[in-house]
Coordinates of N, CA and C in Angstrom, one line a residue:
Chain A
X9 N -12.9 14.7 -11.5 CA -11.4 15.1 -11.4 C -11.0 15.9 -12.7
X10 N -10.0 16.7 -12.5 CA -9.6 17.6 -13.6 C -8.8 16.7 -14.5
X11 N -8.3 15.6 -14.2 CA -7.4 14.8 -15.0 C -6.0 15.2 -14.8
X12 N -5.1 14.8 -15.8 CA -3.6 15.2 -15.6 C -3.3 16.6 -16.1
X13 N -2.8 17.3 -15.2 CA -2.6 18.8 -15.3 C -1.1 19.1 -15.6
X14 N -0.9 19.7 -16.8 CA 0.6 19.9 -17.3 C 0.6 21.5 -17.3
X15 N 1.9 22.1 -16.9 CA 2.1 23.4 -17.1 C 3.5 23.6 -17.5
X16 N 4.0 24.5 -18.2 CA 3.1 25.5 -19.0 C 2.5 24.6 -20.2
X17 N 1.6 25.2 -20.9 CA 1.0 24.5 -22.2 C 2.0 25.0 -23.3
X18 N 2.8 26.1 -23.3 CA 3.7 26.6 -24.2 C 4.6 27.2 -23.7
X19 N 6.0 26.9 -24.1 CA 7.1 27.6 -23.6 C 8.2 27.8 -24.8
X20 N 8.5 29.0 -25.0 CA 9.5 29.4 -26.0 C 10.7 29.9 -25.1
X21 N 11.7 29.4 -25.5 CA 13.0 29.9 -24.7 C 14.1 29.9 -25.6
X22 N 15.1 30.3 -25.2 CA 16.4 30.3 -25.9 C 17.4 29.3 -25.6
X23 N 18.2 28.9 -26.7 CA 19.1 27.8 -26.3 C 20.1 28.3 -25.1
X24 N 20.3 27.1 -24.4 CA 21.0 27.4 -23.1 C 20.4 27.7 -21.8
X25 N 19.0 27.9 -21.9 CA 18.2 28.4 -20.9 C 17.6 27.1 -20.2
X26 N 17.4 27.2 -18.8 CA 16.8 25.9 -18.2 C 15.3 25.9 -18.5
X27 N 14.8 24.8 -18.6 CA 13.3 24.7 -18.8 C 12.7 23.6 -17.8
X28 N 11.7 24.0 -17.1 CA 11.1 23.1 -16.2 C 9.5 22.8 -16.6
X29 N 9.3 21.7 -16.7 CA 7.9 21.3 -17.2 C 7.3 20.6 -15.9
X30 N 6.0 20.8 -15.6 CA 5.3 20.4 -14.5 C 4.2 19.6 -14.6
X31 N 3.9 18.6 -13.9 CA 2.8 17.7 -13.9 C 2.1 17.4 -12.7
X32 N 0.8 17.5 -12.7 CA 0.0 16.9 -11.5 C -0.8 15.7 -11.9
X33 N -0.5 14.6 -11.5 CA -1.3 13.3 -11.9 C -2.7 13.3 -11.3
X34 N -3.4 12.4 -11.7 CA -4.7 12.1 -11.2 C -4.6 11.6 -9.9
X35 N -5.3 12.2 -8.8 CA -5.2 11.7 -7.5 C -5.5 10.3 -7.4
X36 N -4.6 9.5 -6.6 CA -4.8 8.1 -6.5 C -4.1 7.3 -7.5
X37 N -3.5 7.8 -8.7 CA -2.7 7.2 -9.4 C -1.4 7.0 -8.9
X38 N -0.8 5.8 -9.1 CA 0.6 5.6 -8.4 C 1.7 5.4 -9.5
X39 N 1.3 5.5 -10.8 CA 2.4 5.5 -11.7 C 2.3 6.8 -12.6
X40 N 3.4 7.3 -12.9 CA 3.5 8.5 -13.7 C 4.7 8.4 -14.7
X41 N 4.3 8.8 -15.9 CA 5.1 8.7 -17.1 C 5.4 10.1 -17.9
X42 N 6.6 10.2 -18.4 CA 6.9 11.5 -19.2 C 7.1 10.9 -20.5
X43 N 6.6 11.4 -21.7 CA 6.7 11.1 -23.0 C 7.1 12.4 -23.8
X44 N 7.8 12.2 -24.8 CA 8.1 13.4 -25.8 C 7.6 12.9 -27.2
X45 N 7.1 13.8 -27.7 CA 6.5 13.6 -29.0 C 7.2 14.5 -30.1
X46 N 7.7 14.0 -31.2 CA 8.1 14.9 -32.4 C 7.6 14.1 -33.6
X47 N 7.7 14.9 -34.7 CA 7.4 14.5 -35.9 C 8.4 13.4 -36.4
X48 N 9.6 13.6 -36.1 CA 10.5 12.6 -36.6 C 10.6 11.2 -35.8
X49 N 10.4 11.5 -34.4 CA 10.6 10.2 -33.7 C 9.3 9.5 -33.1
X50 N 8.2 10.4 -33.3 CA 6.9 9.9 -32.8 C 6.8 10.1 -31.2
X51 N 6.2 9.1 -30.6 CA 6.1 9.2 -29.1 C 7.2 8.3 -28.4
X52 N 7.9 8.9 -27.6 CA 9.1 8.2 -27.0 C 8.9 8.4 -25.4
X53 N 9.0 7.3 -24.8 CA 8.9 7.2 -23.4 C 10.2 7.7 -22.7
X54 N 10.2 8.7 -22.0 CA 11.5 9.2 -21.3 C 11.8 8.6 -20.0
X55 N 10.8 8.6 -19.1 CA 11.1 8.0 -17.7 C 9.6 7.7 -17.2
X56 N 9.5 6.5 -16.2 CA 8.3 6.5 -15.5 C 8.6 6.1 -14.1
X57 N 7.7 6.5 -13.2 CA 7.8 6.3 -11.8 C 6.7 5.5 -11.3
X58 N 7.0 4.6 -10.2 CA 5.9 3.9 -9.5 C 6.0 4.4 -8.0
X59 N 5.0 4.8 -7.6 CA 4.9 5.3 -6.1 C 6.2 6.2 -5.8
X60 N 6.2 7.0 -6.7 CA 7.3 8.2 -6.7 C 8.7 7.8 -6.9
X61 N 8.9 6.6 -7.3 CA 10.3 6.1 -7.5 C 10.5 5.8 -9.0
X62 N 11.6 6.5 -9.4 CA 11.9 6.2 -10.8 C 12.1 4.7 -11.2
X63 N 11.5 4.2 -12.1 CA 11.7 2.9 -12.3 C 12.5 2.6 -13.6
X64 N 12.4 3.3 -14.7 CA 13.1 3.1 -15.9 C 13.4 4.5 -16.5
X65 N 14.5 5.0 -16.5 CA 14.9 6.3 -17.2 C 15.7 6.1 -18.4
X66 N 15.6 4.9 -18.9 CA 16.6 4.7 -20.2 C 16.2 5.4 -21.4
X67 N 15.0 6.1 -21.3 CA 14.6 6.9 -22.4 C 15.1 8.2 -22.4
X68 N 15.6 8.6 -21.2 CA 16.1 10.1 -21.1 C 17.2 10.2 -22.0
X69 N 17.2 11.2 -22.8 CA 18.0 11.4 -24.0 C 19.7 11.6 -23.5
X70 N 19.8 12.4 -22.6 CA 21.2 12.7 -21.9 C 21.1 13.4 -20.5
X71 N 22.2 13.7 -20.1 CA 22.3 14.2 -18.8 C 21.7 15.5 -18.7
X72 N 21.4 16.0 -19.7 CA 20.8 17.6 -19.7 C 19.4 17.3 -19.1
X73 N 18.8 16.1 -19.2 CA 17.3 15.9 -18.8 C 17.4 15.2 -17.4
X74 N 16.5 15.7 -16.6 CA 16.3 15.1 -15.3 C 14.8 15.2 -14.9
X75 N 14.4 14.2 -14.1 CA 13.0 14.3 -13.7 C 12.9 13.9 -12.2
X76 N 11.9 14.5 -11.4 CA 11.8 14.2 -10.1 C 10.4 14.2 -9.9
X77 N 10.1 13.4 -8.8 CA 8.6 13.2 -8.2 C 8.8 13.3 -6.7
X78 N 8.8 14.4 -6.2 CA 9.0 14.5 -4.6 C 7.8 14.0 -4.0
X79 N 6.5 14.0 -4.5 CA 5.4 13.5 -3.7 C 4.4 12.9 -4.8
X80 N 3.4 12.4 -4.4 CA 2.5 11.6 -5.3 C 1.6 12.6 -6.2
X81 N 1.7 13.8 -5.9 CA 0.9 14.8 -6.6 C 1.6 15.7 -7.4
X82 N 2.9 15.5 -7.6 CA 3.8 16.5 -8.5 C 4.9 15.8 -9.0
X83 N 5.2 16.3 -10.3 CA 6.5 15.8 -10.9 C 7.1 16.7 -11.9
X84 N 8.2 16.9 -11.9 CA 8.9 17.9 -12.9 C 10.0 17.2 -13.9
X85 N 10.0 17.7 -15.0 CA 11.0 17.4 -16.1 C 11.7 18.6 -16.3
X86 N 13.1 18.5 -16.2 CA 13.9 19.7 -16.2 C 14.9 19.5 -17.4
X87 N 15.1 20.3 -18.2 CA 16.2 20.3 -19.1 C 17.1 21.6 -19.0
X88 N 18.4 21.2 -18.9 CA 19.4 22.2 -18.4 C 20.8 21.8 -18.9
X89 N 21.4 22.5 -19.9 CA 20.8 23.6 -20.7 C 20.0 23.0 -21.8
X90 N 19.0 23.8 -22.3 CA 18.1 23.4 -23.4 C 18.9 23.7 -24.9
X91 N 18.5 22.8 -25.7 CA 18.9 22.9 -27.3 C 17.7 22.9 -28.1
X92 N 18.1 23.4 -29.3 CA 16.8 23.4 -30.3 C 16.3 22.0 -30.7
X93 N 17.2 21.1 -30.6 CA 16.6 19.7 -30.8 C 15.7 19.2 -29.8
X94 N 15.5 19.9 -28.5 CA 14.7 19.5 -27.6 C 13.4 20.0 -27.9
X95 N 13.2 20.8 -28.8 CA 11.8 21.3 -29.3 C 10.9 20.1 -29.5
X96 N 9.7 20.0 -28.9 CA 8.7 18.9 -29.0 C 7.6 19.1 -28.1
X97 N 6.7 18.2 -28.1 CA 5.5 18.3 -27.2 C 5.9 17.2 -26.1
X98 N 5.9 17.7 -24.9 CA 6.2 16.6 -23.7 C 4.9 16.4 -23.0
X99 N 4.5 15.1 -22.9 CA 3.2 14.7 -22.3 C 3.7 14.0 -21.0
X100 N 2.8 14.3 -20.0 CA 2.8 13.6 -18.7 C 1.5 12.6 -18.7
X101 N 1.7 11.4 -18.2 CA 0.4 10.5 -18.1 C 0.5 9.9 -16.7
X102 N -0.6 9.4 -16.2 CA -0.6 8.7 -15.0 C -1.5 7.5 -15.2
X103 N -1.4 6.5 -14.3 CA -2.2 5.4 -14.4 C -2.3 4.7 -12.9
X104 N -3.2 3.9 -12.6 CA -3.5 3.4 -11.3 C -3.2 2.0 -11.2
X105 N -2.7 1.4 -12.3 CA -2.3 -0.1 -12.1 C -1.0 -0.3 -12.9
X106 N 0.1 0.2 -12.6 CA 1.3 -0.1 -13.5 C 1.1 0.7 -14.7
X107 N 1.6 0.0 -15.8 CA 1.4 0.7 -17.2 C 0.2 0.2 -17.9
X108 N -1.0 0.2 -17.3 CA -2.1 -0.4 -18.0 C -2.8 0.9 -18.6
X109 N -3.9 1.3 -18.2 CA -4.6 2.4 -19.0 C -4.1 3.7 -18.5
X110 N -3.5 4.5 -19.3 CA -2.9 5.8 -19.1 C -3.9 6.9 -19.5
X111 N -3.7 7.8 -18.6 CA -4.4 9.2 -18.8 C -3.4 10.2 -19.1
X112 N -3.6 10.9 -20.2 CA -2.5 11.7 -20.6 C -3.1 13.2 -20.3
X113 N -2.0 14.0 -20.0 CA -2.2 15.5 -20.0 C -2.4 16.1 -21.3
X114 N -2.7 17.4 -21.4 CA -2.8 18.0 -22.8 C -1.4 18.4 -23.3
X115 N -0.3 18.2 -22.6 CA 1.0 18.3 -23.1 C 1.5 19.7 -23.0
X116 N 2.8 19.9 -22.9 CA 3.6 21.1 -22.8 C 4.4 21.2 -24.4
X117 N 4.0 22.3 -25.1 CA 4.8 22.5 -26.3 C 6.0 23.2 -26.0
X118 N 7.2 22.7 -26.2 CA 8.5 23.5 -26.0 C 9.2 23.8 -27.3
X119 N 9.3 25.1 -27.4 CA 10.2 25.5 -28.6 C 11.5 26.2 -28.2
X120 N 12.7 25.7 -28.4 CA 13.9 26.3 -28.0 C 14.6 26.8 -29.4
X121 N 14.8 28.2 -29.3 CA 15.3 28.9 -30.4 C 16.8 28.9 -30.5
Chain B
X13 N 12.7 -8.4 -29.3 CA 12.0 -7.6 -28.3 C 10.5 -7.2 -28.6
X14 N 9.9 -6.5 -27.7 CA 8.4 -6.2 -28.0 C 8.3 -5.1 -29.0
X15 N 7.5 -5.2 -30.0 CA 7.3 -4.0 -31.0 C 5.9 -4.2 -31.6
X16 N 5.6 -3.1 -32.3 CA 4.3 -2.9 -33.0 C 4.4 -2.2 -34.1
X17 N 3.7 -2.7 -35.2 CA 3.8 -2.2 -36.5 C 2.5 -1.7 -37.0
X18 N 2.3 -0.4 -37.3 CA 1.1 0.2 -37.7 C 1.0 0.5 -39.2
X19 N -0.2 0.4 -39.5 CA -0.3 1.0 -41.1 C 0.2 2.3 -41.2
X20 N 0.9 2.6 -42.2 CA 1.4 3.9 -42.4 C 0.3 4.9 -42.9
X21 N 0.4 6.1 -42.5 CA -0.5 7.1 -42.9 C 0.2 8.1 -43.8
X22 N -0.4 9.1 -44.0 CA -1.7 9.4 -43.6 C -2.8 8.7 -44.5
X23 N -3.9 8.6 -43.8 CA -5.2 8.0 -44.5 C -6.2 9.2 -44.5
X24 N -6.7 9.2 -45.8 CA -7.7 10.4 -46.2 C -9.0 9.6 -46.7
X25 N -10.1 9.9 -45.9 CA -11.4 9.3 -46.4 C -12.4 10.4 -46.4
X26 N -13.4 9.9 -47.2 CA -14.7 10.6 -47.2 C -15.6 10.3 -46.0
X27 N -16.4 11.1 -45.7 CA -17.4 10.9 -44.5 C -18.2 9.7 -45.0
X28 N -18.5 8.9 -44.0 CA -19.2 7.6 -44.1 C -18.5 6.4 -44.9
X29 N -17.3 6.7 -45.0 CA -16.5 5.6 -45.6 C -16.1 4.7 -44.5
X30 N -15.7 3.4 -45.0 CA -15.2 2.4 -44.0 C -13.7 2.5 -43.7
X31 N -13.3 2.3 -42.4 CA -12.0 2.6 -42.0 C -11.4 1.3 -41.5
X32 N -10.2 0.9 -42.0 CA -9.4 -0.1 -41.3 C -8.0 0.4 -41.1
X33 N -7.5 0.4 -40.0 CA -6.0 0.7 -39.7 C -5.4 -0.6 -39.0
X34 N -4.5 -1.1 -39.7 CA -3.9 -2.2 -39.5 C -2.8 -2.1 -38.3
X35 N -2.8 -3.0 -37.5 CA -1.7 -3.2 -36.4 C -1.5 -4.6 -36.1
X36 N 0.0 -4.8 -36.1 CA 0.5 -6.2 -35.8 C 1.4 -6.0 -34.8
X37 N 1.8 -7.0 -34.0 CA 2.7 -6.8 -32.9 C 3.6 -8.1 -32.7
X38 N 4.6 -7.8 -31.9 CA 5.5 -9.0 -31.5 C 5.6 -8.6 -29.9
X39 N 5.3 -9.7 -29.2 CA 5.4 -9.6 -27.6 C 5.6 -11.0 -27.1
X40 N 6.3 -10.9 -25.9 CA 6.4 -12.1 -25.1 C 5.0 -12.4 -24.4
X41 N 4.7 -13.6 -24.7 CA 3.3 -14.0 -24.0 C 2.2 -13.5 -24.6
X42 N 1.1 -13.2 -24.0 CA -0.2 -12.6 -24.6 C -0.5 -11.2 -23.9
X43 N -0.1 -10.3 -24.6 CA -0.3 -8.8 -24.0 C -1.7 -8.5 -24.1
X44 N -2.0 -7.4 -23.3 CA -3.3 -6.7 -23.5 C -3.0 -5.8 -24.6
X45 N -4.2 -5.5 -25.4 CA -4.0 -4.6 -26.6 C -4.8 -3.3 -26.4
X46 N -4.4 -2.1 -26.9 CA -5.0 -1.0 -26.7 C -5.0 -0.2 -28.0
X47 N -6.0 0.6 -28.2 CA -5.9 1.7 -29.3 C -6.2 2.9 -28.6
X48 N -5.3 3.9 -28.8 CA -5.4 5.2 -28.2 C -5.7 6.2 -29.4
X49 N -6.3 7.3 -29.0 CA -6.6 8.4 -30.2 C -6.1 9.7 -29.6
X50 N -5.4 10.5 -30.6 CA -5.0 11.8 -30.3 C -5.6 12.8 -31.3
X51 N -6.6 13.7 -30.7 CA -7.2 14.7 -31.5 C -6.3 15.9 -31.5
X52 N -6.4 16.7 -32.5 CA -5.5 17.8 -32.6 C -5.4 18.7 -31.3
X53 N -4.1 19.0 -31.0 CA -3.8 19.7 -29.8 C -4.0 19.1 -28.5
X54 N -4.3 17.9 -28.4 CA -4.7 17.3 -27.2 C -3.5 16.0 -26.9
X55 N -3.8 15.6 -25.8 CA -3.0 14.4 -25.4 C -3.7 13.1 -25.8
X56 N -3.1 12.0 -25.8 CA -3.7 10.7 -26.1 C -4.7 10.4 -25.2
X57 N -5.7 9.6 -25.7 CA -6.8 9.2 -24.8 C -7.1 7.7 -25.2
X58 N -7.5 7.0 -24.3 CA -8.0 5.6 -24.6 C -9.1 5.5 -25.5
X59 N -9.0 4.8 -26.5 CA -10.2 4.4 -27.4 C -10.9 3.2 -27.1
X60 N -10.2 2.1 -27.0 CA -10.7 0.6 -26.7 C -9.5 -0.2 -26.4
X61 N -9.9 -1.3 -25.8 CA -8.9 -2.3 -25.4 C -9.5 -3.7 -25.4
X62 N -8.6 -4.6 -25.5 CA -8.9 -6.1 -25.3 C -7.8 -6.8 -24.5
X63 N -8.1 -7.5 -23.6 CA -7.1 -8.2 -22.7 C -7.0 -9.6 -23.0
X64 N -7.8 -10.4 -23.8 CA -7.4 -11.7 -24.1 C -7.8 -12.1 -25.5
X65 N -7.3 -13.2 -25.9 CA -7.5 -13.7 -27.3 C -9.0 -13.7 -27.6
X66 N -9.4 -13.2 -28.8 CA -10.8 -13.4 -29.4 C -11.6 -12.1 -28.8
X67 N -11.2 -11.4 -27.7 CA -12.0 -10.2 -27.2 C -12.1 -9.3 -28.2
X68 N -13.2 -8.5 -28.2 CA -13.4 -7.4 -29.2 C -13.5 -6.2 -28.3
X69 N -12.7 -5.2 -28.6 CA -12.9 -4.0 -27.8 C -13.8 -3.1 -28.8
X70 N -14.5 -2.2 -28.2 CA -15.4 -1.3 -28.9 C -15.7 0.0 -28.3
X71 N -15.8 1.1 -28.9 CA -16.2 2.3 -28.4 C -16.3 3.4 -29.6
X72 N -17.3 4.3 -29.4 CA -17.6 5.3 -30.4 C -17.8 4.7 -31.8
X73 N -18.3 3.5 -32.0 CA -18.3 3.0 -33.2 C -17.1 2.3 -33.8
X74 N -16.0 2.4 -33.0 CA -14.6 1.7 -33.5 C -14.7 0.4 -32.8
X75 N -14.1 -0.6 -33.7 CA -13.9 -2.0 -33.1 C -12.6 -2.5 -33.4
X76 N -12.2 -3.4 -32.4 CA -10.8 -4.2 -32.9 C -11.0 -5.5 -32.1
X77 N -10.5 -6.5 -32.9 CA -10.5 -7.9 -32.2 C -9.2 -8.4 -32.2
X78 N -8.9 -9.0 -30.9 CA -7.6 -9.6 -30.4 C -7.5 -10.8 -31.2
X79 N -6.5 -10.8 -32.3 CA -6.3 -12.2 -33.1 C -5.0 -12.7 -32.6
X80 N -5.0 -13.8 -31.8 CA -3.8 -14.4 -31.3 C -3.0 -15.0 -32.5
X81 N -3.7 -15.7 -33.4 CA -3.1 -16.5 -34.4 C -2.2 -15.6 -35.4
X82 N -2.7 -14.4 -35.6 CA -2.1 -13.5 -36.5 C -1.4 -12.3 -35.7
X83 N -1.6 -12.3 -34.4 CA -0.9 -11.3 -33.7 C -1.2 -9.9 -34.3
X84 N -2.5 -9.7 -34.4 CA -3.0 -8.5 -34.8 C -4.1 -7.9 -34.1
X85 N -4.4 -6.6 -34.3 CA -5.5 -5.9 -33.5 C -5.9 -4.8 -34.5
X86 N -6.4 -5.1 -35.5 CA -6.7 -4.1 -36.5 C -8.0 -3.3 -36.0
X87 N -7.9 -2.0 -36.3 CA -9.0 -1.0 -36.0 C -9.9 -0.8 -37.1
X88 N -11.4 -0.9 -36.7 CA -12.3 -0.7 -37.8 C -13.4 0.2 -37.5
X89 N -14.0 0.9 -38.4 CA -15.3 1.7 -38.1 C -16.0 1.6 -39.5
X90 N -17.2 1.3 -39.3 CA -18.1 1.2 -40.6 C -18.4 2.4 -41.3
X91 N -18.5 3.6 -40.6 CA -18.8 4.8 -41.3 C -18.2 6.0 -40.5
X92 N -17.1 6.5 -41.0 CA -16.3 7.6 -40.3 C -17.0 8.9 -40.5
X93 N -16.8 9.7 -39.5 CA -17.2 11.1 -39.5 C -16.1 12.1 -39.5
X94 N -16.2 13.5 -39.8 CA -15.4 14.4 -39.9 C -14.6 14.4 -38.6
X95 N -15.4 14.2 -37.6 CA -14.9 14.4 -36.0 C -13.8 13.2 -35.7
X96 N -13.8 12.2 -36.5 CA -13.0 11.1 -36.3 C -11.4 11.4 -36.8
X97 N -11.4 12.5 -37.3 CA -9.9 12.9 -37.9 C -9.1 13.2 -36.7
X98 N -8.0 12.5 -36.6 CA -7.1 12.3 -35.5 C -6.0 11.4 -35.8
X99 N -5.1 11.2 -34.8 CA -3.9 10.2 -34.9 C -4.2 9.0 -34.1
X100 N -4.2 7.9 -34.6 CA -4.5 6.7 -33.9 C -3.2 5.9 -33.5
X101 N -3.1 5.4 -32.4 CA -1.9 4.7 -31.9 C -2.4 3.3 -31.4
X102 N -1.7 2.3 -31.9 CA -1.9 1.0 -31.5 C -0.9 0.6 -30.3
X103 N -1.2 0.1 -29.3 CA -0.3 -0.1 -28.2 C -0.6 -1.6 -27.5
X104 N 0.5 -2.4 -27.5 CA 0.5 -3.6 -26.8 C 1.1 -3.5 -25.5
X105 N 0.6 -4.1 -24.6 CA 1.0 -4.3 -23.1 C 1.4 -5.7 -22.7
X106 N 2.7 -6.0 -23.0 CA 3.1 -7.3 -22.5 C 3.0 -7.4 -21.0
X107 N 2.7 -8.6 -20.5 CA 2.6 -8.8 -19.1 C 4.0 -8.6 -18.4
X108 N 3.8 -7.8 -17.3 CA 5.1 -7.3 -16.5 C 5.8 -6.4 -17.1
X109 N 5.3 -5.7 -18.2 CA 6.2 -4.8 -18.9 C 5.3 -3.5 -19.1
X110 N 5.7 -2.7 -19.9 CA 4.8 -1.3 -20.1 C 4.5 -1.1 -21.6
X111 N 3.7 -0.2 -21.7 CA 3.0 0.1 -22.9 C 4.0 0.4 -24.1
X112 N 4.0 -0.2 -25.3 CA 4.8 0.2 -26.4 C 3.8 0.9 -27.4
X113 N 4.0 2.1 -27.9 CA 3.1 2.8 -28.7 C 3.5 2.6 -30.1
X114 N 2.7 2.4 -31.1 CA 3.1 2.4 -32.5 C 3.4 3.8 -33.1
X115 N 3.7 3.9 -34.3 CA 4.1 5.2 -34.8 C 3.0 6.2 -35.0
X116 N 1.9 5.6 -35.0 CA 0.6 6.4 -35.1 C 0.1 6.6 -36.5
X117 N -1.1 6.6 -36.8 CA -1.6 6.6 -38.2 C -2.6 7.9 -38.2
X118 N -2.2 8.9 -38.9 CA -3.0 10.1 -39.2 C -4.3 9.9 -40.0
X119 N -5.3 10.1 -39.6 CA -6.7 10.0 -40.3 C -7.2 11.3 -40.5
X120 N -7.5 11.6 -41.8 CA -8.3 12.8 -42.1 C -9.6 12.3 -42.9
X121 N -10.8 12.8 -42.4 CA -12.0 12.6 -42.9 C -12.6 13.9 -43.5
X122 N -12.8 13.9 -44.7 CA -13.3 15.0 -45.4 C -14.8 14.9 -45.6
X123 N -15.5 16.1 -45.6 CA -17.0 16.1 -45.6 C -17.5 15.8 -46.9

């Protein structure tokens, strides 16, 4: 298995632009998580899905952030409009038994100028 | 609520030194306990886990014992290597809930 695949690995954009981050979880895993990592706040859970259904989105910072999981093999995290304070590394992770052992992707490093 | 407290970093050691990274938690009931490691430029990966009191998780020379009486899960390694340089995260998983990650402890091992 190729593991959790995220794209893009790096994104540099200007304030106000829309950003879409993508994630392909491990086949057969039924839970998917989006995390954000910054020096100031550490690792924050943004949202997680079970069987493609959003379960807890209380970590999503504000309405500019949205996440979807249209099927078991794909999820997106969208920021519109982006702001410099959104600059971070965004990780996707999946697991096959609720929030037990997580397998993380390599992350998407976002820089908003 | 559920929370985890990790030893503050950064920690800098010489090769072959003994390592301890402290972790204590508060959680409802008896959670499963995990240590994750993040190497530079990568995502987190599971290092070891323990699912019940007195269990010892081990992997790659690292060990941690689930201590119910002190609600702790300290990470230890007898002889660190340069390749162990990474950020280490303690993470309790309360039953019926989801993982809570600690702040992470940066470890640098010098040759």
